[in-house]
Short mmCIF file of C-alpha atoms and ligand atoms in Angstrom, two decimals:
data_model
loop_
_atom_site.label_atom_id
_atom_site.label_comp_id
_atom_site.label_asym_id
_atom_site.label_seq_id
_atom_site.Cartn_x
_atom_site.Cartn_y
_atom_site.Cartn_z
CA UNK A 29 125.47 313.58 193.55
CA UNK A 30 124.10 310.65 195.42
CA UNK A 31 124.78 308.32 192.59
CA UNK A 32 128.69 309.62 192.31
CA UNK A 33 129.06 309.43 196.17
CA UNK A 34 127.80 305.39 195.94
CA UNK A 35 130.07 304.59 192.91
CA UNK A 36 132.51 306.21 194.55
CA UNK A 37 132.10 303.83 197.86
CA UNK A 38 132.40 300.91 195.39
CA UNK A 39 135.23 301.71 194.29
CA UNK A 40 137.54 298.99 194.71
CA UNK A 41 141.11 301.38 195.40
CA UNK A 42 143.38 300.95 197.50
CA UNK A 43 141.75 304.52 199.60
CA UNK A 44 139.02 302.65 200.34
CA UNK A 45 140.36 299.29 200.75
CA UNK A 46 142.48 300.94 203.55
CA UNK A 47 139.38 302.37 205.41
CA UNK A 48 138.08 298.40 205.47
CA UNK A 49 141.64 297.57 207.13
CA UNK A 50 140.88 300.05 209.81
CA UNK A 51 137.44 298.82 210.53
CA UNK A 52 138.37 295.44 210.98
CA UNK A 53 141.46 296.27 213.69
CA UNK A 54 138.86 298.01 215.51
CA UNK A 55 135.97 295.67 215.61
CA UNK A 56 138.33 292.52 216.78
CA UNK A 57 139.97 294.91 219.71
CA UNK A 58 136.36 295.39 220.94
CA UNK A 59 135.78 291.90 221.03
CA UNK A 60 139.25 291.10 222.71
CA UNK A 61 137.97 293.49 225.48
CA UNK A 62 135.22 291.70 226.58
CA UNK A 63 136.88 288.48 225.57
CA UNK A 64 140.14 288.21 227.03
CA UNK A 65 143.76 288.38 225.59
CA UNK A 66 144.19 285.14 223.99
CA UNK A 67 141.01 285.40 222.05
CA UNK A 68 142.38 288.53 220.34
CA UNK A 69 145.59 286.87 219.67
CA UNK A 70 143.49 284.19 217.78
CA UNK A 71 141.21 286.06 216.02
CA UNK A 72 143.02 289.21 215.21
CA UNK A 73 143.10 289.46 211.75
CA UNK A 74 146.49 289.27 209.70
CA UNK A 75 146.97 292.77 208.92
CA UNK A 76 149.39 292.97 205.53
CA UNK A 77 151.78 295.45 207.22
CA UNK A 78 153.85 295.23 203.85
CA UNK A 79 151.26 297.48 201.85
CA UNK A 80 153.13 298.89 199.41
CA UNK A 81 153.05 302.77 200.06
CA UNK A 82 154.88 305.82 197.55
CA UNK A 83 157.49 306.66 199.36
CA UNK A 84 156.69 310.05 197.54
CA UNK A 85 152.77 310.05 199.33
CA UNK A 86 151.83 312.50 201.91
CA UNK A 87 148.06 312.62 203.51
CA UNK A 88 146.66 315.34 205.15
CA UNK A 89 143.26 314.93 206.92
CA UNK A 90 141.31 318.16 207.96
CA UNK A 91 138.07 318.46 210.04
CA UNK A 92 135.99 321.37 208.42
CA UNK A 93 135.23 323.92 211.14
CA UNK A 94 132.58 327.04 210.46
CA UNK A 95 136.14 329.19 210.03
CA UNK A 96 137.21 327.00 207.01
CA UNK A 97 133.31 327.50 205.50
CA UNK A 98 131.65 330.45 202.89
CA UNK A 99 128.36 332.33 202.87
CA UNK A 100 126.73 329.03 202.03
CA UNK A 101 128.37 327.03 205.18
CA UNK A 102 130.17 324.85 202.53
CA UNK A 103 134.25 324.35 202.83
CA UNK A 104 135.90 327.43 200.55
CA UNK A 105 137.50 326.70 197.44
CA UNK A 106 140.25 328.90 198.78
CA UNK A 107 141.17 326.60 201.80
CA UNK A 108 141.04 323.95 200.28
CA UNK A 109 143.52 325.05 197.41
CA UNK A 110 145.87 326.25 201.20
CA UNK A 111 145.51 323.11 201.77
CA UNK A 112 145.92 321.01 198.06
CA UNK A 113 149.20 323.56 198.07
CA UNK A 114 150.53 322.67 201.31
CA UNK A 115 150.21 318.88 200.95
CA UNK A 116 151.53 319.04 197.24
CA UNK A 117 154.53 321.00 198.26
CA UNK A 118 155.27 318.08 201.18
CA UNK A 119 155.41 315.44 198.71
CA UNK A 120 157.61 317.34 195.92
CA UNK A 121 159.85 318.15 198.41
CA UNK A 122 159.91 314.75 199.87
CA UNK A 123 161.15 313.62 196.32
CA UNK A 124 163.53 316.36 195.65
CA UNK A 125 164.92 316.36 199.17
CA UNK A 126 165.50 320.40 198.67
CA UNK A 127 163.30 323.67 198.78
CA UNK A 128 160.59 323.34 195.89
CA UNK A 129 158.35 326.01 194.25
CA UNK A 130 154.79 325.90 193.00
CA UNK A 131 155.15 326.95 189.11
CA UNK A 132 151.66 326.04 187.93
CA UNK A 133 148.56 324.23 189.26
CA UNK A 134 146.32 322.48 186.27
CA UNK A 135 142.78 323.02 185.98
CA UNK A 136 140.50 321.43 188.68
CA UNK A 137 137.03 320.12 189.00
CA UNK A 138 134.86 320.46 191.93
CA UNK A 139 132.48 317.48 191.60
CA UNK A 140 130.73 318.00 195.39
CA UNK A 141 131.09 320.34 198.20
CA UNK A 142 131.72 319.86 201.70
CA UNK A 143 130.41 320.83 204.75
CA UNK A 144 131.26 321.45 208.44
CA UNK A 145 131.82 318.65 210.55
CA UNK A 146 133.17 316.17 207.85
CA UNK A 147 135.95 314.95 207.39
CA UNK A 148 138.50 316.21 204.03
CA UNK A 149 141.46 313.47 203.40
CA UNK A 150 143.89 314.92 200.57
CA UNK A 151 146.73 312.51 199.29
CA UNK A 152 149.37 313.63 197.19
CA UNK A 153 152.44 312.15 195.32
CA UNK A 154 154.91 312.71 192.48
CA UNK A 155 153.96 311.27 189.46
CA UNK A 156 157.10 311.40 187.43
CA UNK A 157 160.29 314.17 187.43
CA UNK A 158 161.60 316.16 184.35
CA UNK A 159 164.95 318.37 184.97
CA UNK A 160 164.14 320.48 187.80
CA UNK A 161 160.45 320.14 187.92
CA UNK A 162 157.91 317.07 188.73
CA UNK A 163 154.34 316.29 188.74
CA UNK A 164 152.54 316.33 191.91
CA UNK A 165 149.19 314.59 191.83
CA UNK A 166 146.70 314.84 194.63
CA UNK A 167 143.04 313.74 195.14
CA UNK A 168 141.08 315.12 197.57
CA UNK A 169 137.73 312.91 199.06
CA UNK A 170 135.71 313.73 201.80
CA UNK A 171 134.62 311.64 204.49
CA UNK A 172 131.02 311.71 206.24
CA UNK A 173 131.71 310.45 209.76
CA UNK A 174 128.26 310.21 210.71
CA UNK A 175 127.10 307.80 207.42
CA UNK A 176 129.80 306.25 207.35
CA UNK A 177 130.17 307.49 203.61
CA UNK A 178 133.06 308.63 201.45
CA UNK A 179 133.82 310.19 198.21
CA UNK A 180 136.05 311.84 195.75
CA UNK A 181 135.99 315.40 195.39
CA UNK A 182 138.36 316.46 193.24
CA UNK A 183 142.01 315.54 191.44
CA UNK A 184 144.64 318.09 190.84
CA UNK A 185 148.05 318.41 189.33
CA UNK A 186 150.18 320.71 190.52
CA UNK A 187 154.04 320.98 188.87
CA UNK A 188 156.87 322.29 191.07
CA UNK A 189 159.90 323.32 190.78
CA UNK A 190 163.54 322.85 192.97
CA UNK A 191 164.69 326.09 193.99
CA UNK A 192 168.73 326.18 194.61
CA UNK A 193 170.39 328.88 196.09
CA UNK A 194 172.73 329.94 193.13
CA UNK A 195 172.16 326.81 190.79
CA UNK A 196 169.14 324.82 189.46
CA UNK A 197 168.82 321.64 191.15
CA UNK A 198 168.40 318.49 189.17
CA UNK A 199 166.11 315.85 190.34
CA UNK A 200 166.68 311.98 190.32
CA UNK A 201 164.29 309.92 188.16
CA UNK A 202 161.43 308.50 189.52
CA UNK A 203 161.12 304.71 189.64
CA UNK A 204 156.78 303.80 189.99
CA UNK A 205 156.11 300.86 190.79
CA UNK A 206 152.75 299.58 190.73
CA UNK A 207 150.31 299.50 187.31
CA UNK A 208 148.61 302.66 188.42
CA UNK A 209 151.98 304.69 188.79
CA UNK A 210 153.62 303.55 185.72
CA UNK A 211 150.35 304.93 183.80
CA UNK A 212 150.57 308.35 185.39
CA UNK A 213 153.83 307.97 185.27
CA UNK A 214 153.34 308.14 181.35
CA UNK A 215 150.47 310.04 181.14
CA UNK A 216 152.38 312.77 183.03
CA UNK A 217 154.96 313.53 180.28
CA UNK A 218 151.78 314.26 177.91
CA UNK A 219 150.45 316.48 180.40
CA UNK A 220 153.48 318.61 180.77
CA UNK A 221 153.92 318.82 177.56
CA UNK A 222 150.24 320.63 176.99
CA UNK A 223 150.60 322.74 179.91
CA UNK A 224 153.54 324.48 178.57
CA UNK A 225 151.84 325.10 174.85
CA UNK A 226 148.91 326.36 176.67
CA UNK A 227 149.23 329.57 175.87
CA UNK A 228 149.87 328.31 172.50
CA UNK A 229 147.32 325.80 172.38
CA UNK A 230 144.28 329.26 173.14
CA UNK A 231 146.09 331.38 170.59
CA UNK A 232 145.42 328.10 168.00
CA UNK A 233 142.07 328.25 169.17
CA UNK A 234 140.57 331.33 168.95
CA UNK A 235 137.33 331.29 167.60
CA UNK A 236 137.04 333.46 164.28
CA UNK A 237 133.27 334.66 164.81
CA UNK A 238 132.78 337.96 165.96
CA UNK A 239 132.02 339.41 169.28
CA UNK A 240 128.84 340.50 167.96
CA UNK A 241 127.66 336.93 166.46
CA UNK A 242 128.31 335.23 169.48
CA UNK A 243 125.92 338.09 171.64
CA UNK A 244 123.38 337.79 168.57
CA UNK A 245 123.19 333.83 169.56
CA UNK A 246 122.47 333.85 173.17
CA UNK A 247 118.35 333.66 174.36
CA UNK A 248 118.43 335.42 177.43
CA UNK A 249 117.97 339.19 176.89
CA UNK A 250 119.27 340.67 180.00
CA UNK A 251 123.11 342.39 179.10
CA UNK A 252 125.15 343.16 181.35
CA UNK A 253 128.44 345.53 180.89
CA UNK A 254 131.93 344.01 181.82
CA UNK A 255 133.06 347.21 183.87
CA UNK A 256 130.00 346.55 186.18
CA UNK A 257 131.82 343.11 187.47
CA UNK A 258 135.90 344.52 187.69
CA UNK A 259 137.73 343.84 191.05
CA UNK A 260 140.82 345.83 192.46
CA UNK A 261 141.97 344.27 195.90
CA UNK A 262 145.28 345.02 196.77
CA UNK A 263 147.09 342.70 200.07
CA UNK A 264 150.60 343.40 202.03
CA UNK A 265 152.35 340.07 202.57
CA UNK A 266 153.26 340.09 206.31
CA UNK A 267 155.11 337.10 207.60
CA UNK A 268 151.84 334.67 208.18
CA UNK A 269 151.44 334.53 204.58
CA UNK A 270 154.87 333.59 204.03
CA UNK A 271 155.88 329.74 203.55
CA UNK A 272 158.71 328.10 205.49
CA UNK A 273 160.95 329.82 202.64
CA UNK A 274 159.67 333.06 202.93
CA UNK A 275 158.12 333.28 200.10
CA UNK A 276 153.98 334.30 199.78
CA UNK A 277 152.79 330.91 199.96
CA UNK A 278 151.08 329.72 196.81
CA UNK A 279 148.28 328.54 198.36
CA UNK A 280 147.39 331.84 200.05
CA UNK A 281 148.08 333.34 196.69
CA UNK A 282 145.31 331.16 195.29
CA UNK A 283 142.94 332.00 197.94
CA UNK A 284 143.33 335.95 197.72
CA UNK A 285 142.39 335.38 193.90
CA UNK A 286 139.07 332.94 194.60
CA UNK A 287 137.70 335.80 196.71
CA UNK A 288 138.23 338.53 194.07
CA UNK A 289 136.89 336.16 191.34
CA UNK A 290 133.44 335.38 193.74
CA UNK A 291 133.34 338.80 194.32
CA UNK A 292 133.24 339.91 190.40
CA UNK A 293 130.86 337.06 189.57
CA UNK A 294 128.59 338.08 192.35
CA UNK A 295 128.40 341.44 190.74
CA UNK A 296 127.48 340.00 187.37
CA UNK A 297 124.56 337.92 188.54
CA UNK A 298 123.69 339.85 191.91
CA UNK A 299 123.72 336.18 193.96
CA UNK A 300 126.13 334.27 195.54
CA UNK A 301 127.98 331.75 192.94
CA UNK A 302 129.39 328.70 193.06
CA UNK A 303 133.02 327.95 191.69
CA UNK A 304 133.42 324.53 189.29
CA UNK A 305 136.38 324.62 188.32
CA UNK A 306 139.67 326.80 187.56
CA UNK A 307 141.56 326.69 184.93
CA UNK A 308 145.51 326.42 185.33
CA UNK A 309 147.28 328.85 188.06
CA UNK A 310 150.77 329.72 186.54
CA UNK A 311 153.41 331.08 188.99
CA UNK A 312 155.02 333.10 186.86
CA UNK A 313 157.28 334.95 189.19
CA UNK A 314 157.87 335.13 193.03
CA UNK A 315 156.96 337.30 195.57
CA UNK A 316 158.03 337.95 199.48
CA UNK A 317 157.02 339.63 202.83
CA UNK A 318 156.86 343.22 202.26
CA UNK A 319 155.76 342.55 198.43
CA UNK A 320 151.96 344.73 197.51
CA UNK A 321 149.96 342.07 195.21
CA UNK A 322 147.35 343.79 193.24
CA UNK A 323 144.54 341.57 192.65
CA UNK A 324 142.20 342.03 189.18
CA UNK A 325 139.03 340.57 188.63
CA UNK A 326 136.69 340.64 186.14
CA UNK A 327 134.17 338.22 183.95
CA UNK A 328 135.54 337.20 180.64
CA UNK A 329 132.36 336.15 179.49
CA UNK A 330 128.99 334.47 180.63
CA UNK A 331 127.19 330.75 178.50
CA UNK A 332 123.89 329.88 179.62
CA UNK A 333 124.48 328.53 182.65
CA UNK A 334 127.95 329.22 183.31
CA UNK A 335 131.06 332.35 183.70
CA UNK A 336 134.48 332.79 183.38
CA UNK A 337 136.01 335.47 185.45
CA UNK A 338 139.43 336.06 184.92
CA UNK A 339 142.42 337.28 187.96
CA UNK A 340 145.25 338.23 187.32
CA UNK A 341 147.68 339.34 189.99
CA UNK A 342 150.76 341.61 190.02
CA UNK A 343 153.46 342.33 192.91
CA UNK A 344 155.21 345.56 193.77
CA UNK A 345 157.98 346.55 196.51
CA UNK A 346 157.05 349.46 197.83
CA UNK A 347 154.97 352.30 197.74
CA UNK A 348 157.01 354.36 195.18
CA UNK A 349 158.07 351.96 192.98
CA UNK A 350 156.29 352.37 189.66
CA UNK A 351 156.46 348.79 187.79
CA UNK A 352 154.66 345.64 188.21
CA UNK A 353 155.48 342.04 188.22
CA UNK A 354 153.28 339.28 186.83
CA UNK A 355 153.16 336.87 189.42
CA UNK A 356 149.56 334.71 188.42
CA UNK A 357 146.81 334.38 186.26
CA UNK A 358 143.72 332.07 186.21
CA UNK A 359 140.26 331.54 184.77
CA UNK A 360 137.58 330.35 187.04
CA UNK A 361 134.16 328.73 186.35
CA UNK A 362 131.34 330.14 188.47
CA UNK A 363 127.74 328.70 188.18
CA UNK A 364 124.81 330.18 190.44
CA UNK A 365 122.18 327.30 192.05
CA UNK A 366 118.80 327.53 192.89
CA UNK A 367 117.68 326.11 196.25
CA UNK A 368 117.32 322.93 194.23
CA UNK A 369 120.74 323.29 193.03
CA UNK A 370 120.01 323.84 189.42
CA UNK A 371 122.13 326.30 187.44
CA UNK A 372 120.24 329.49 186.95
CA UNK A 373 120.29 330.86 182.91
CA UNK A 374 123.07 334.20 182.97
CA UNK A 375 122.65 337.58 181.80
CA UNK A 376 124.97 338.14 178.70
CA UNK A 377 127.86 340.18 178.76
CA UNK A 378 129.03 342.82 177.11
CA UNK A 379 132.61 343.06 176.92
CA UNK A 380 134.64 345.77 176.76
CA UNK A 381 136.01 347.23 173.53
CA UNK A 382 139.64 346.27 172.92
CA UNK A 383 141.16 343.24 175.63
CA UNK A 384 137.95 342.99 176.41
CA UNK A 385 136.88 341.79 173.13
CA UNK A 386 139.74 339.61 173.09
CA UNK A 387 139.50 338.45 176.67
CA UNK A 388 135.87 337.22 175.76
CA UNK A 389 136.48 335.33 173.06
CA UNK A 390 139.78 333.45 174.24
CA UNK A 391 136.76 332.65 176.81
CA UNK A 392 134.65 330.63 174.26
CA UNK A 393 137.78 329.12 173.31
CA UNK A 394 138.35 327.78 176.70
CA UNK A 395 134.65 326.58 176.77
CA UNK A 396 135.05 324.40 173.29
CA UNK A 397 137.89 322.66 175.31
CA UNK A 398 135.96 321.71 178.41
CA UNK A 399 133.24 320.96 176.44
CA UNK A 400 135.39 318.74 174.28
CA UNK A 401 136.86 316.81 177.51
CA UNK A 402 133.33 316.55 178.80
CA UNK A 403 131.71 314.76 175.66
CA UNK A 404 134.74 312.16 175.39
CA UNK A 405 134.67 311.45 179.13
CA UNK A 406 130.96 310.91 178.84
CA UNK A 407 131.50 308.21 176.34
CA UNK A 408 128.70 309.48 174.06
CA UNK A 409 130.67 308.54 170.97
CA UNK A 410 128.36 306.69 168.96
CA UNK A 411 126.03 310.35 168.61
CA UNK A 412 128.58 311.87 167.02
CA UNK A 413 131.16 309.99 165.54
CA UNK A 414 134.74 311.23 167.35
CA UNK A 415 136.36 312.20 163.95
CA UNK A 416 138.31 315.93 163.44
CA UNK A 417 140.01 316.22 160.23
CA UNK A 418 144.05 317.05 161.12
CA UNK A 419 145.39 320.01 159.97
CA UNK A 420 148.37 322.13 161.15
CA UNK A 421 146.18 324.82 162.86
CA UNK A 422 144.25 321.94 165.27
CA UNK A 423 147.11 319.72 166.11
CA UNK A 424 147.29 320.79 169.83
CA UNK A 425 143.58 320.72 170.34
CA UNK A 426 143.21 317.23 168.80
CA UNK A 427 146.33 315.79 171.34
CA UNK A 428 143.49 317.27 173.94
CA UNK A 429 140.97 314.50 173.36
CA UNK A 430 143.78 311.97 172.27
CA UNK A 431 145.27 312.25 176.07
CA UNK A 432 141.35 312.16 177.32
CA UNK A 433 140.56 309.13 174.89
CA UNK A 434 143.92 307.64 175.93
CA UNK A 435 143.05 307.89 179.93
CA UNK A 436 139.90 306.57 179.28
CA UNK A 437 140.98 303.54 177.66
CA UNK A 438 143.70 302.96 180.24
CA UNK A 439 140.68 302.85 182.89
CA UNK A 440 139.31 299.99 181.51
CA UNK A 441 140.20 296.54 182.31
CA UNK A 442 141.21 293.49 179.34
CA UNK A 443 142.55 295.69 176.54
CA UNK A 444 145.60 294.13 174.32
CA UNK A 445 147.81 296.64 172.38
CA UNK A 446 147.04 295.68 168.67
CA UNK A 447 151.10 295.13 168.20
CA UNK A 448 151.04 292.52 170.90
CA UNK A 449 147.61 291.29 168.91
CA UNK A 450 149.59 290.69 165.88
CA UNK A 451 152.26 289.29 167.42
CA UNK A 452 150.23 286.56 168.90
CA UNK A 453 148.83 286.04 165.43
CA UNK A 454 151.98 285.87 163.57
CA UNK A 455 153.66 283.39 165.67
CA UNK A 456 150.36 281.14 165.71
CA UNK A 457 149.92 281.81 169.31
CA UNK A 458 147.07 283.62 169.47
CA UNK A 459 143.16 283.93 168.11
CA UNK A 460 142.51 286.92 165.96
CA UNK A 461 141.17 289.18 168.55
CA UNK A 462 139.53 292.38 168.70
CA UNK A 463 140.57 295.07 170.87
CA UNK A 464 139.19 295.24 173.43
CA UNK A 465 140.56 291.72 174.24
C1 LIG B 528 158.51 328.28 188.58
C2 LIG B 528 159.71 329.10 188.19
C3 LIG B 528 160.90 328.78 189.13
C4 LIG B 528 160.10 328.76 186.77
O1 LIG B 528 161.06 329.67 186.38
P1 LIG B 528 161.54 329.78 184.85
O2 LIG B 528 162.45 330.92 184.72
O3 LIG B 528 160.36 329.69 183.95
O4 LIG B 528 162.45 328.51 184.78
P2 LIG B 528 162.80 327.60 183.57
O5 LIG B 528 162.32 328.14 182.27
O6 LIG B 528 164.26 327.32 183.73
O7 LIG B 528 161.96 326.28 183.90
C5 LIG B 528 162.24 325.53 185.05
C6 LIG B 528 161.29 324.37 185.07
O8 LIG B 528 159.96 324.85 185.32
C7 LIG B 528 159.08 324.32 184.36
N1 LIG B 528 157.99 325.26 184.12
C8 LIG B 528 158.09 326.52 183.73
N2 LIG B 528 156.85 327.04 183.59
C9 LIG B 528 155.97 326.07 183.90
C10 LIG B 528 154.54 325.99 183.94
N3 LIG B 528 153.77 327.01 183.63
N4 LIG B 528 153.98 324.83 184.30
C11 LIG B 528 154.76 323.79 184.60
N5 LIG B 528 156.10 323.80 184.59
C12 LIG B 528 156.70 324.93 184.24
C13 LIG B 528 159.94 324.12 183.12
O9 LIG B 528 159.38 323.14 182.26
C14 LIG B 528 161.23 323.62 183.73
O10 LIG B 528 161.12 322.24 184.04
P3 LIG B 528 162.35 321.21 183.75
O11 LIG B 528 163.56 321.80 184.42
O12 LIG B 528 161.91 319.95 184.45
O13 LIG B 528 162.48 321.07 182.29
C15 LIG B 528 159.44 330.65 188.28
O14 LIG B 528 158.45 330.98 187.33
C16 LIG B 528 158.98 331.08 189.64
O15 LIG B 528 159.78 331.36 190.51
N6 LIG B 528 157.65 331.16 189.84
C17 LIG B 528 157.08 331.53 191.13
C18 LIG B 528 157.03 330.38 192.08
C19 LIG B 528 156.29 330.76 193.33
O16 LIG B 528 156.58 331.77 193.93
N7 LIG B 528 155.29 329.96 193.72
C20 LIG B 528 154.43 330.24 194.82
C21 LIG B 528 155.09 330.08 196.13
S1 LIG B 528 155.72 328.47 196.42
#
């Protein structure tokens, strides 16, 4: 973690390079204290007041307090997410000048935690708008007063959606300006595009071994029954859980369904666990004061050192009314530390006959992708050699690591398209040149 949080520090962005702006204002107004007037006139530093800024970028800065923390003092997931949501909406709305909607939130990766008395900075901006919808990035980093440290904790992207009164509401292109935003810019349309076949994209994936095979496989012998680990909660939206629409507000939403999910991996492993990551909310339907949300929990299946525990959560009006709404789902990653905060080996579990069955192995489908991301964002290419075969059933899966390969490439500095390579070559400009340049 140490090593992240100092890499992070050197990293030359414009975050950080905006802290170093700060310090220097400070230090010369100290000196012009003591020193008089004229001094600070001469030695104040010229201060680029031009700094180009997204006039799409919001910044929210929170102080953690003991009510924001968990069992293990550490900021919750589920305030943060309140507060991801809230700072997300800002900026969509900001762009779209009109009421906006949260209709999905993409999967996020806790890299540290934080605790009370620092400092949690979340920026968020649109990336690029479709019809009625537009990417909302947002990185959240954390700031240690005291040490004078800071570092990234996490990046999100969140989609929402314009909400008109009788008709949709069409957004007006985005125009980015700097190198950074015209790559998200592009990146974005390949991300929306794999967020809506994502239901797709698990269906193409589902692993063909049996339940039974997979059990036979794992070491540790200790099994543990689904049922033991399901989670009812049930929560009446009153008007503090409404947003300035009066609608529930998504980030409460995401909250109520981090609490259920802790409490059915708790149950699983009998400790308290730590969440990861999450894997894609989808808003698939509204709710309002006065609405019942019915929270389920329960663990879709355990690896060796990690869960997923499924939520899904459905709205009703009132006490007699008989049908249910969809309004979320989402798979969360739990992990339980040791007091040197290595992951503990999990029991197995034994799923359910039925959706269970199914339920745990759309699970190890869900693993081979993260799994996949992780080993081409490690770079450990040369190992394996980074060649799938194509073929009709793995197309989606494969434009998952091409869109990871992709952004990692971007990231690095002196690459040449190979078309402007040639072209250099062809009109005698250039040097043959290998990519990278
Ligand atoms: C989000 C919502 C408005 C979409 O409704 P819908 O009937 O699916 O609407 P459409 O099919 O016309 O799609 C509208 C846009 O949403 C996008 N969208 C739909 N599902 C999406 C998803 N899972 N992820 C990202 N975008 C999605 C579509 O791509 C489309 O974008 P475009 O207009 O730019 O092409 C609807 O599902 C909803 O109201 N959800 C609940 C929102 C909510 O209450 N959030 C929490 C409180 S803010």
């Amino acid at each position: 973690m140490s090593e992240n949080k100092k890499s992070d520090k050197k990293s030359n962005g414009w975050f950080w390079s905006k802290k170093k702006e700060t310090k220097n204002v400070q230090s010369t107004k100290k000196s012009s204290i003591w020193e008089g007037a004229t001094l600070f006139a001469e030695t104040r530093p010229k201060i680029t007041m031009e700094r180009y800024r997204n006039p799409t970028e919001v910044q929210m800065s929170q102080m953690v307090q003991p009510c924001h923390t968990n069992h293990r003092g550490e900021l919750s997931t589920g305030q943060l997410l309140k507060w991801i949501d809230t700072a997300a909406c800002l900026s969509a709305e900001r762009h779209a000048g009109c009421p906006c909607v949260t209709a999905s939130v993409d999967d996020i990766y806790f890299e540290h935690t934080i605790s009370v008395g620092q400092v949690v900075s979340i920026k968020a901006k649109v990336n690029r708008a479709f019809n009625t919808s537009m990417e909302v990035g947002v990185q959240v980093s954390c700031e240690d007063i005291c040490k004078d440290e800071q570092w990234i904790v996490c990046k999100a992207y969140a989609t929402f959606v314009t909400q008109g009164k009788s008709t949709k509401i069409k957004l007006k292109p985005l125009d980015p300006q700097t190198e950074e935003e015209k790559t998200e810019y592009s990146i974005a349309a390949e991300r929306r595009r794999m967020r809506l076949a994502h239901t797709d994209t698990i269906k193409n994936l589902l692993t063909r071994s049996h339940v039974n095979d997979d059990l036979q496989n794992r070491e540790c012998n200790v099994i543990v029954p689904a049922e033991k680990t399901r989670v009812e909660s049930v929560e009446l939206i009153l008007p503090p859980h409404a947003n300035h629409q009066g609608n529930t507000f998504g980030g409460q939403i995401m909250e109520w369904m981090e609490n259920v999910a802790t409490i059915a991996a708790s149950r699983l492993c009998n400790a308290y666990p730590t969440l990861k990551s999450i894997e894609m909310f989808h808003f698939r339907g509204p709710s309002q004061i006065g609405d019942r949300l019915v929270f389920k929990a329960i663990v879709n299946n355990t690896f060796k050192n990690s869960m997923e525990v499924g939520v899904c959560v459905k709205a009703y009006q009132h006490e007699m009314e008989v049908s249910e709404r969809h309004i979320n789902s989402a798979f969360m990653i739990f992990v339980v530390l040791n007091k040197d905060n290595q992951p503990h080996t999990l029991p197995v579990l034994k799923p359910e006959p039925g959706d269970g069955e199914r339920r745990f192995k759309e699970a190890s489908a869900r693993q081979k992708i993260r799994l996949d991301r992780k080993y081409v964002v490690s770079c450990k290419y040369n190992e394996v050699p980074l060649s799938v075969p194509w073929d009709q059933s793995n197309k989606v899966y494969l434009s998952y690591n091409n869109v990871t390969a992709l952004k990692t490439l971007v990231a690095k500095a002196n690459w040449v398209l190979a078309s402007e390579r040639d072209k250099d070559v062809h009109s005698g400009r250039g040097q043959v040149s290998l990519c990278p340049n």
